[in-house]
Amino acid sequence: MVFLELLENIRKKTAEILDSQNLTSVPFSVEAAKSGFGDITCNVSFLLSKQLKKSPQDISKDLSKLYKFDDLPEIKNVESHPSGYLNFNIDYAKFNGGVISKSLKENYGFLNLGNNEKIVVEHTSVNPNKALHVGHVRNVILGDIISKILRKGNFDVNVLNYVDDSGLQVADIIVGFTELGFSQEPPNNEKFDHYCGDTVYVKTTEKYETDKKLEEKRHEILKQIEDNTSDISKMAQSITRKVLNEQLKTVWNLGVFYDCLNYESQIIHSKLWEKIFEKLKSDNQIKYEESGDNAGCWVIPADGEDDKILVRSNGVATYIAKDIPYAAWKLGLVDDPFSYKIHSTQKNSQTLYETTLDDITDENQLNLSGKKVITVIDNRQIRLQKIVSSLMAKFKEEGAYTHLGYESVTLSADTVKSLGLTVDGESAQMSGRKGLYVNADTVLETLTNRVYDESKSRNDDLSESELQKIANTVAVGTIRYEMIKPDLDKIITFDLKNSLRLEGDTCSYIQYSYARASRILEKTESKPNFDSEFEILSSEYEKNLIKKIAMFDVQINDSVNNLSPKVIAKYSYDLAVTFSSFYEHVKVLKSETPELLNARLCLVVSFQKTLKSSLGLLGIDAPEKM
């Protein structure tokens, strides 16, 4: 029995006691206890206080006498705390073996929360006119980890990347190529997405400030891009696909993969908008303004806020009109107008599909819609996403469409300087238009080189291939961890130097704890025998580690229900800290008896497997050496 099941059994037992005493049910909680409150704590006494007109302490004293644990041997006893909490103590002699044996299973921590329900996660959605910068990476990593966590909770997840290949930023680079004479071949074998973003896009947008005719040309080109029969449209498709392919190489290097690419240009030409527009009108979800500031416009009524214009008086749909049909398609509210073809085979050997409006065979027909949709977009889009969510709730249940928002990423002043750029203040905000950003490729390369140098100085016996593997594993893990450990509503200030520290809340520290465990197992001549009794693991440090391992499913339950990758990041760190304390105080290889040595080695393996699984949910590898 692991922790979530133990909590649920205590919850049921407490509810049965309340029922036997004819007490009105109250929404009490049973959860892991803080230090000094046993192993598990329950607040039911506080919630009964008003009903019974007694103090929580007196109620907890009375309730504690009613518990019997004949059918729950993992619980030793329950005590009434002076504060009024009910505190339950685990019988580790009976608890240890179950935790260690279950932690060895391949699917340890798996929970059937979704019952294989189909859910769509859409993330990345970077304009295909430039390379991904470190600000985009937060979106990419957040969406990828949410997908992994949902799969652990038994959801059938489809991961989509929406490619905005018809917007103004695409028009900007086409202006650069057609009007300013930029070559379509980057100099010095420069990566094409870097070239388009760092040179063509930046130089073109700078030119608009002094050349108003060029800015007018920009809007002409945008119209041509939206006409899929024009030469400019075909050129734009060719250029954006080349940029997209380079962006994909970047995300693949970060361990991120998709099921399908969806193109904005195809959404426009698919007539999905016309269909959903008629549906909105027929269902009275939008209204036509006869007078006032919005006369001649179709608007979305907004309670307590200004009505949102959907279609202007000139018949032109606004930005949000692109999001609505796409959201409806993801939820399966409209017939799928697309066929699907293979785009490529990704770095993990997974097939990547893309939508197409071409008539092709049914060989690769997919059903990518979901009962629910999670769209990862930064918090600048909160209001627009709120409108989309409320509209979708009119056609499906509340919460069918979820916007998962987050704050921006900045770079520390030291990091900006180390990359050869200048900055005013303590951090730098990303701006693709101004060229004030650092490519994700650059950050990954810099981190990899630093880890390589550090590993080489510590391990003179490792081969070149081993050093390169460690460097990549730690660098990728560092980027992913730094993007996910803060709360989503906090701005991240990314710092290259601090992120690689081997102490404190860093990925390096967590990965190092795994490598330490590997070293213990490497040094022993004894092979762990799991067909043993584990009641002899009785020290404070052993019990703390077993308890932390047992709580893996509690964290998964929390992270799935709250769409919170940070929960798993924090658990991974706490598990590493708990193991480090065990490592410092328990001399595994110098155990007093062979039986104790074996039990402790089994615990080390249990820790390793659990940490590897936890890091796996974050898309982070666990290295044997560092």
XYZ file of C-alpha atoms in Angstrom:
626
model
C 0.000 0.000 0.000
C 1.363 3.418 -0.955
C 0.411 6.804 0.357
C -2.611 7.850 -1.702
C -4.372 4.579 -0.911
C -3.477 4.950 2.750
C -4.958 8.468 2.841
C -8.118 7.270 1.133
C -8.557 4.376 3.587
C -8.217 6.737 6.560
C -10.682 9.106 4.921
C -13.212 6.284 4.497
C -12.686 5.064 8.051
C -13.198 8.600 9.396
C -16.385 9.018 7.355
C -17.684 5.702 8.719
C -17.004 6.854 12.287
C -18.887 10.117 11.684
C -21.802 8.144 10.267
C -21.811 5.738 13.218
C -22.041 8.722 15.563
C -24.871 10.297 13.554
C -22.721 13.309 12.796
C -23.396 15.456 9.747
C -20.798 14.897 7.048
C -18.251 17.702 6.716
C -15.625 18.281 3.965
C -12.609 17.271 6.048
C -9.149 16.591 4.661
C -6.650 13.778 5.272
C -3.110 14.543 4.178
C 0.564 14.014 4.852
C 1.500 15.674 8.120
C 4.047 18.347 8.866
C 6.788 17.551 11.334
C 5.392 17.074 14.838
C 1.944 15.974 13.638
C 2.525 12.255 13.063
C 2.717 10.865 9.543
C -0.830 11.681 8.465
C -3.134 14.343 9.819
C -6.872 15.018 9.690
C -8.683 18.310 10.393
C -12.177 16.880 10.915
C -12.354 18.059 14.562
C -12.166 21.725 13.544
C -15.029 21.326 11.092
C -17.227 19.603 13.683
C -16.593 22.178 16.392
C -19.495 24.475 15.510
C -21.907 21.561 15.028
C -21.015 19.928 18.361
C -20.326 23.174 20.253
C -17.098 21.675 21.594
C -13.430 22.520 21.198
C -11.483 20.762 18.398
C -9.178 19.264 21.029
C -12.050 17.653 22.935
C -13.593 16.359 19.709
C -10.296 14.862 18.542
C -9.862 13.129 21.896
C -13.312 11.549 21.585
C -12.836 10.539 17.942
C -9.378 9.066 18.495
C -10.883 6.419 20.786
C -13.223 5.177 18.037
C -10.591 4.104 15.483
C -9.661 0.442 15.020
C -6.981 -0.575 12.549
C -7.460 -4.342 12.283
C -8.020 -3.970 8.523
C -5.342 -1.284 8.150
C -2.163 -2.753 9.672
C 0.062 -0.059 8.147
C -1.324 2.378 10.734
C 0.076 1.945 14.224
C -2.215 4.328 16.098
C -4.029 7.667 16.096
C -3.393 10.452 18.607
C -5.216 13.595 19.570
C -2.886 16.566 19.173
C -3.304 19.490 21.613
C -4.114 21.717 18.635
C -7.125 19.566 17.756
C -5.749 17.591 14.828
C -6.035 13.832 14.594
C -2.530 12.502 13.961
C -1.968 9.015 12.538
C 1.336 7.172 12.896
C 2.534 4.633 10.354
C 3.777 1.210 11.428
C 6.901 1.169 9.269
C 7.647 -2.482 10.037
C 4.526 -3.314 8.029
C 4.697 -0.363 5.630
C 8.278 -0.617 4.328
C 8.018 -3.816 2.313
C 4.918 -2.769 0.406
C 6.434 0.554 -0.613
C 9.743 -0.915 -1.768
C 8.141 -3.730 -3.748
C 5.596 -1.456 -5.462
C 8.217 1.161 -6.330
C 10.029 -1.435 -8.450
C 7.081 -1.822 -10.814
C 7.339 -0.242 -14.252
C 4.134 1.769 -13.878
C 4.739 2.884 -10.272
C 2.663 5.992 -9.590
C 0.218 5.373 -12.459
C -3.305 6.524 -11.583
C -6.508 5.965 -13.525
C -7.772 9.507 -13.219
C -8.681 10.010 -16.877
C -10.096 6.580 -17.736
C -8.365 6.920 -21.126
C -10.389 10.048 -21.964
C -9.158 11.896 -25.053
C -7.576 15.250 -24.323
C -5.758 17.704 -26.595
C -2.715 19.658 -25.449
C -1.651 22.445 -27.795
C 1.608 24.232 -27.147
C 4.633 25.969 -28.715
C 2.822 27.944 -31.480
C 5.857 30.088 -32.337
C 5.599 32.240 -35.472
C 7.655 30.527 -38.205
C 9.731 33.622 -38.943
C 12.531 33.158 -36.404
C 14.288 30.763 -34.072
C 12.845 29.823 -30.706
C 14.230 32.016 -27.954
C 14.492 31.165 -24.289
C 11.137 32.851 -23.630
C 9.382 30.423 -25.964
C 11.001 27.494 -24.196
C 8.821 27.951 -21.117
C 5.750 27.314 -23.271
C 7.337 24.323 -25.004
C 8.466 22.655 -21.779
C 5.263 23.416 -19.901
C 3.111 21.863 -22.625
C 5.362 18.830 -22.946
C 5.383 18.087 -19.206
C 1.619 18.586 -18.894
C 1.236 15.953 -21.638
C 3.471 13.487 -19.785
C 1.700 14.018 -16.469
C -1.736 13.558 -18.041
C -0.614 10.290 -19.627
C 0.547 9.131 -16.182
C -3.002 9.859 -15.042
C -4.379 7.655 -17.878
C -5.522 10.333 -20.311
C -5.241 9.671 -24.042
C -3.264 12.774 -25.061
C -2.828 14.273 -28.516
C -0.151 16.986 -28.708
C -0.569 19.703 -31.331
C 1.593 22.605 -32.504
C -0.323 25.476 -34.113
C 1.812 27.137 -36.796
C 0.869 30.776 -37.443
C 2.096 30.837 -41.031
C -0.100 33.669 -42.307
C 0.323 36.555 -39.865
C 2.125 39.902 -40.010
C 5.401 38.491 -38.725
C 5.528 36.113 -41.671
C 4.732 39.023 -43.975
C 7.708 40.882 -42.472
C 10.286 38.325 -43.581
C 8.674 38.005 -47.019
C 9.014 41.814 -47.330
C 12.679 41.381 -46.447
C 13.215 38.778 -49.140
C 11.128 40.423 -51.877
C 11.636 44.154 -51.239
C 14.945 44.493 -49.415
C 16.929 41.965 -51.382
C 17.846 39.517 -48.643
C 19.088 36.232 -50.031
C 17.118 33.104 -49.224
C 20.416 31.346 -48.551
C 21.866 32.299 -45.147
C 25.563 33.223 -45.038
C 28.242 31.011 -43.463
C 25.875 28.032 -43.141
C 23.897 29.897 -40.488
C 20.830 28.037 -39.235
C 17.933 29.268 -41.381
C 15.624 30.174 -38.472
C 18.442 32.163 -36.834
C 19.086 34.014 -40.087
C 15.412 34.877 -40.626
C 14.933 36.087 -37.060
C 18.265 37.739 -36.300
C 18.793 39.398 -39.677
C 15.827 39.487 -42.067
C 13.056 40.103 -39.498
C 14.956 42.605 -37.356
C 16.351 44.623 -40.292
C 12.984 44.716 -42.052
C 11.060 45.958 -39.016
C 13.734 48.603 -38.426
C 13.214 49.826 -41.999
C 9.482 50.424 -41.394
C 10.334 53.308 -39.065
C 11.834 55.372 -41.897
C 10.052 53.933 -44.941
C 6.268 54.212 -44.692
C 5.777 52.902 -48.234
C 7.507 49.708 -47.199
C 5.058 49.342 -44.318
C 2.192 49.743 -46.800
C 3.781 47.029 -48.906
C 3.740 44.820 -45.829
C -0.085 44.869 -45.764
C -0.287 44.170 -49.502
C 1.932 41.124 -49.040
C -0.165 39.962 -46.098
C -3.245 39.913 -48.333
C -1.342 37.948 -50.968
C -0.194 35.436 -48.338
C -3.843 34.816 -47.434
C -4.601 34.034 -51.105
C -3.300 30.495 -51.358
C -3.195 30.679 -55.173
C -0.729 33.592 -55.305
C 3.005 33.251 -55.908
C 3.699 35.177 -52.700
C 1.567 32.698 -50.747
C 3.524 29.789 -52.197
C 6.799 31.539 -51.403
C 5.628 32.195 -47.835
C 4.719 28.532 -47.412
C 8.161 27.476 -48.618
C 9.981 29.920 -46.320
C 7.878 29.178 -43.242
C 8.271 25.420 -43.690
C 12.056 25.843 -43.766
C 11.945 27.921 -40.579
C 9.550 25.453 -38.953
C 11.831 22.520 -39.728
C 14.710 24.288 -37.972
C 12.472 25.100 -34.988
C 11.562 21.425 -34.767
C 15.238 20.475 -34.553
C 15.494 22.778 -31.528
C 12.519 21.305 -29.668
C 13.613 17.765 -30.491
C 16.984 18.544 -28.919
C 15.037 19.554 -25.801
C 13.207 16.215 -25.820
C 9.865 17.597 -27.019
C 7.698 15.896 -29.650
C 4.251 16.343 -31.210
C 1.513 14.287 -32.808
C 0.490 16.819 -35.436
C 1.265 20.261 -36.883
C -1.728 22.484 -37.696
C -1.341 25.501 -39.974
C -3.210 28.764 -39.552
C -3.325 29.252 -43.312
C -5.240 25.989 -43.649
C -7.636 26.961 -40.848
C -8.430 30.104 -42.866
C -8.895 28.300 -46.184
C -10.813 25.372 -44.683
C -13.969 27.498 -44.231
C -14.098 26.444 -40.591
C -14.610 30.083 -39.652
C -17.693 30.444 -41.847
C -19.211 27.323 -40.281
C -18.592 28.342 -36.681
C -19.688 31.931 -37.437
C -23.074 30.690 -38.631
C -23.313 28.420 -35.593
C -22.583 31.344 -33.246
C -25.273 33.430 -34.949
C -27.898 30.686 -34.960
C -27.268 29.946 -31.282
C -27.422 33.669 -30.397
C -23.916 33.591 -28.942
C -23.017 36.800 -30.794
C -25.005 39.873 -31.754
C -25.040 42.430 -34.562
C -24.729 46.047 -33.382
C -27.134 48.398 -35.117
C -25.826 51.578 -33.475
C -23.163 53.016 -31.206
C -19.389 52.736 -31.413
C -19.628 49.184 -32.732
C -22.322 49.846 -35.328
C -22.130 47.305 -38.152
C -19.969 44.896 -36.137
C -20.634 41.409 -34.878
C -19.671 41.299 -31.200
C -19.374 38.803 -28.372
C -21.361 40.126 -25.387
C -19.141 40.326 -22.309
C -20.569 40.590 -18.811
C -19.000 43.499 -16.950
C -16.530 44.229 -19.733
C -16.585 45.883 -23.130
C -18.125 43.708 -25.811
C -15.463 41.997 -27.914
C -15.603 42.717 -31.653
C -15.572 39.513 -33.660
C -16.190 40.900 -37.153
C -15.629 44.559 -37.972
C -18.102 46.676 -39.901
C -15.993 46.219 -43.041
C -16.498 42.459 -42.820
C -12.938 41.695 -41.674
C -12.674 39.133 -38.870
C -10.517 40.092 -35.867
C -7.638 38.118 -34.397
C -9.855 36.105 -32.081
C -11.880 34.901 -35.074
C -8.924 32.635 -35.884
C -8.839 31.108 -32.410
C -12.547 30.257 -32.225
C -12.791 27.823 -35.191
C -9.511 26.209 -34.179
C -10.817 25.690 -30.638
C -14.068 24.247 -32.018
C -12.101 21.877 -34.274
C -9.951 20.679 -31.365
C -13.110 19.909 -29.384
C -14.724 18.085 -32.317
C -17.587 20.587 -32.572
C -17.263 20.839 -36.361
C -16.601 18.311 -39.076
C -12.892 17.828 -39.684
C -12.017 19.417 -43.054
C -8.441 18.134 -43.058
C -6.573 15.183 -44.369
C -3.295 14.179 -42.761
C 0.093 13.350 -44.159
C 3.405 12.431 -42.600
C 5.616 15.439 -42.014
C 8.660 13.616 -40.648
C 9.986 11.044 -38.225
C 11.031 12.773 -35.038
C 14.196 12.273 -33.024
C 12.423 9.774 -30.746
C 11.262 7.762 -33.818
C 7.676 8.996 -33.365
C 5.814 9.898 -36.560
C 4.871 13.566 -36.859
C 1.785 14.294 -38.947
C 0.582 17.560 -40.444
C -2.787 18.759 -41.662
C -3.425 19.271 -45.351
C -6.351 20.434 -47.466
C -5.171 18.277 -50.357
C -7.213 15.231 -51.286
C -5.223 12.200 -50.226
C -6.026 8.596 -49.394
C -7.569 7.616 -46.083
C -4.401 5.817 -45.066
C -3.353 8.455 -42.533
C -6.717 9.764 -41.360
C -6.565 10.767 -37.715
C -9.016 11.813 -35.040
C -7.203 14.501 -33.102
C -10.137 16.113 -31.309
C -10.608 15.651 -27.582
C -13.316 15.761 -24.975
C -11.185 18.439 -23.367
C -8.561 20.843 -24.659
C -5.651 22.506 -22.871
C -4.075 25.428 -24.699
C -0.731 26.693 -23.404
C -0.404 30.431 -24.106
C 1.264 33.157 -22.059
C -0.738 35.439 -19.783
C -0.834 38.323 -22.246
C -3.629 36.353 -23.944
C -5.733 35.879 -20.796
C -8.677 37.998 -21.894
C -8.887 36.527 -25.399
C -8.564 32.993 -24.058
C -11.252 33.677 -21.480
C -13.610 34.636 -24.294
C -12.781 31.473 -26.237
C -13.250 29.353 -23.095
C -16.658 30.865 -22.343
C -17.810 30.392 -25.940
C -16.719 26.753 -26.010
C -18.549 26.177 -22.721
C -21.776 27.119 -24.536
C -21.306 24.141 -26.855
C -19.656 21.730 -24.389
C -19.484 21.449 -20.613
C -17.762 24.067 -18.473
C -14.014 23.509 -18.413
C -13.896 21.669 -21.735
C -11.500 24.325 -23.018
C -8.750 25.331 -20.599
C -6.216 28.096 -21.058
C -3.017 27.260 -19.185
C -1.247 30.585 -18.835
C 2.183 31.561 -17.589
C 4.390 34.619 -17.160
C 7.355 35.608 -19.306
C 11.028 34.650 -19.110
C 13.800 37.192 -18.746
C 17.557 36.722 -18.728
C 19.753 37.829 -15.840
C 22.187 40.627 -16.593
C 25.139 38.279 -16.051
C 23.740 35.767 -18.522
C 23.118 38.420 -21.182
C 26.676 39.702 -20.779
C 28.126 36.190 -20.897
C 26.439 35.727 -24.260
C 28.066 38.849 -25.669
C 25.074 41.189 -25.419
C 24.438 44.377 -23.469
C 21.628 45.017 -21.029
C 20.310 47.875 -18.904
C 19.174 46.818 -15.431
C 19.167 43.453 -13.684
C 17.410 41.462 -16.433
C 16.420 41.555 -20.095
C 12.937 40.980 -21.520
C 12.681 39.030 -24.778
C 11.687 40.969 -27.921
C 11.990 39.280 -31.308
C 11.075 42.461 -33.171
C 13.919 44.395 -31.543
C 16.351 41.481 -31.711
C 16.541 41.430 -27.908
C 16.471 37.711 -27.326
C 18.733 34.718 -26.958
C 18.118 31.691 -29.115
C 17.222 28.473 -27.311
C 19.935 26.793 -29.392
C 22.518 29.208 -28.008
C 21.468 28.647 -24.411
C 21.533 24.867 -24.848
C 24.936 24.960 -26.550
C 26.415 27.222 -23.850
C 25.047 25.057 -21.043
C 26.273 21.882 -22.724
C 29.806 23.266 -23.079
C 29.896 24.344 -19.438
C 28.679 20.972 -18.191
C 31.169 19.197 -20.445
C 34.095 21.189 -19.019
C 32.929 20.597 -15.433
C 32.406 16.858 -15.988
C 35.784 16.490 -17.636
C 37.513 18.171 -14.697
C 35.800 15.764 -12.269
C 36.022 12.556 -14.330
C 39.335 12.076 -16.098
C 38.495 8.397 -16.709
C 35.409 9.006 -18.875
C 35.456 8.672 -22.653
C 34.562 11.511 -24.996
C 31.175 9.965 -25.796
C 30.366 9.545 -22.085
C 31.278 13.183 -21.393
C 29.137 14.389 -24.285
C 26.187 12.311 -23.091
C 26.470 13.675 -19.537
C 26.805 17.230 -20.854
C 23.675 16.938 -22.980
C 21.664 15.184 -20.263
C 22.476 17.793 -17.623
C 22.084 20.773 -19.995
C 18.668 19.691 -21.265
C 17.551 18.812 -17.742
C 18.714 22.197 -16.474
C 16.734 24.149 -19.060
C 13.611 22.065 -18.503
C 13.810 22.279 -14.708
C 14.440 26.028 -14.627
C 11.381 26.583 -16.811
C 9.058 24.555 -14.594
C 10.067 24.943 -10.943
C 8.566 28.436 -10.329
C 4.834 29.097 -10.085
C 3.318 29.782 -13.485
C 2.323 33.303 -12.453
C 5.938 34.218 -11.623
C 8.350 35.780 -14.095
C 11.449 33.630 -14.573
C 14.847 35.275 -14.608
C 17.043 32.629 -16.167
C 20.689 32.580 -15.074
C 23.177 30.215 -16.706
C 25.578 30.108 -13.777
C 23.112 29.581 -10.931
C 21.146 26.938 -12.818
C 24.203 24.639 -12.847
C 24.898 24.700 -9.127
C 25.263 21.305 -7.452
C 23.599 22.568 -4.301
C 20.174 24.078 -3.737
C 17.067 23.706 -5.853
C 18.634 22.898 -9.219
C 18.351 20.045 -11.682
C 22.070 19.356 -11.274
C 21.559 18.727 -7.561
C 18.706 16.298 -8.231
C 20.590 14.455 -10.961
C 23.682 14.290 -8.736
C 21.669 12.499 -6.033
C 20.812 9.831 -8.606
C 24.470 9.522 -9.593
C 25.374 9.164 -5.893
C 22.951 6.296 -5.543
C 24.460 4.692 -8.645
C 27.902 4.946 -7.070
C 26.715 3.076 -3.961
C 25.328 0.231 -6.054
C 28.440 0.186 -8.208
C 30.757 -0.190 -5.233
C 29.002 -3.106 -3.573
C 29.613 -6.729 -4.447
C 26.190 -7.670 -3.090
C 23.229 -7.904 -5.417
C 20.048 -6.594 -3.712
C 17.626 -9.365 -2.819
C 14.089 -7.980 -2.700
C 12.612 -11.196 -1.377
C 13.411 -10.006 2.142
C 11.898 -8.387 5.208
C 12.357 -4.630 5.542
C 11.204 -3.943 9.105
C 14.865 -3.456 10.089
C 14.869 -0.158 8.198
C 13.941 1.718 11.336
C 16.148 4.805 11.571
C 14.673 8.267 11.120
C 16.487 8.716 7.779
C 15.375 5.371 6.373
C 11.750 5.925 7.344
C 11.764 9.453 5.913
C 13.066 8.162 2.590
C 10.514 5.331 2.463
C 7.717 7.749 3.249
C 8.867 10.160 0.538
C 9.034 7.331 -2.024
C 5.529 6.256 -1.006
C 4.171 9.750 -1.677
C 4.885 9.658 -5.429
C 1.258 8.858 -6.291
C 0.010 11.687 -4.057
C 2.070 14.154 -6.071
C 0.882 12.742 -9.392
C -2.720 13.030 -8.245
C -2.122 16.654 -7.246
C -0.263 17.601 -10.429
C -2.878 16.048 -12.741
C -5.867 17.558 -10.954
C -4.281 21.010 -10.814
C -2.351 20.902 -14.114
C 0.750 21.753 -12.116
C 4.149 20.467 -13.292
C 5.731 22.365 -10.404
C 4.325 19.722 -8.032
C 6.473 17.039 -9.675
C 9.500 19.353 -9.830
C 9.218 20.057 -6.101
C 8.705 16.382 -5.306
C 11.816 15.451 -7.308
C 13.836 17.994 -5.346
C 12.373 16.936 -1.971
C 13.073 13.288 -2.779
C 16.677 14.157 -3.646
C 17.061 16.155 -0.417
C 15.659 13.256 1.617
C 18.070 10.854 -0.036
C 21.001 13.209 0.571
C 20.181 13.235 4.274
C 19.988 9.429 4.210
C 23.303 9.292 2.315
C 25.042 11.479 4.905
C 23.742 9.712 8.013
C 23.368 6.079 6.934
C 26.570 4.335 5.892
C 25.046 1.811 3.533
C 28.228 -0.023 2.538
C 29.353 -0.239 6.179
C 26.092 -1.701 7.483
C 26.434 -3.757 10.649
C 24.923 -6.978 9.236
C 24.460 -8.536 5.779
C 20.693 -8.344 6.279
C 20.836 -4.602 6.963
C 23.174 -4.050 4.009
C 20.739 -5.836 1.713
C 17.719 -3.926 3.026
C 19.496 -0.600 2.546
C 20.660 -1.490 -0.949
C 17.064 -2.351 -1.826
C 16.015 1.066 -0.483
C 18.651 2.769 -2.642
C 17.301 0.977 -5.722
C 13.755 1.950 -4.736
C 14.845 5.585 -4.470
C 16.620 5.439 -7.824
C 13.646 4.018 -9.674
C 11.227 6.503 -8.117
C 13.449 9.512 -8.837
C 13.987 8.335 -12.404
C 10.217 8.040 -12.883
C 9.624 11.443 -11.348
C 12.291 13.096 -13.486
C 10.896 11.228 -16.488
C 7.613 13.088 -16.041
C 9.648 16.287 -16.349
C 11.359 14.963 -19.465
C 14.689 14.834 -17.618
C 17.118 11.917 -17.794
C 18.841 10.526 -14.706
C 22.609 10.085 -15.332
C 24.615 7.279 -13.754
C 27.658 9.564 -13.559
C 28.237 13.306 -13.404
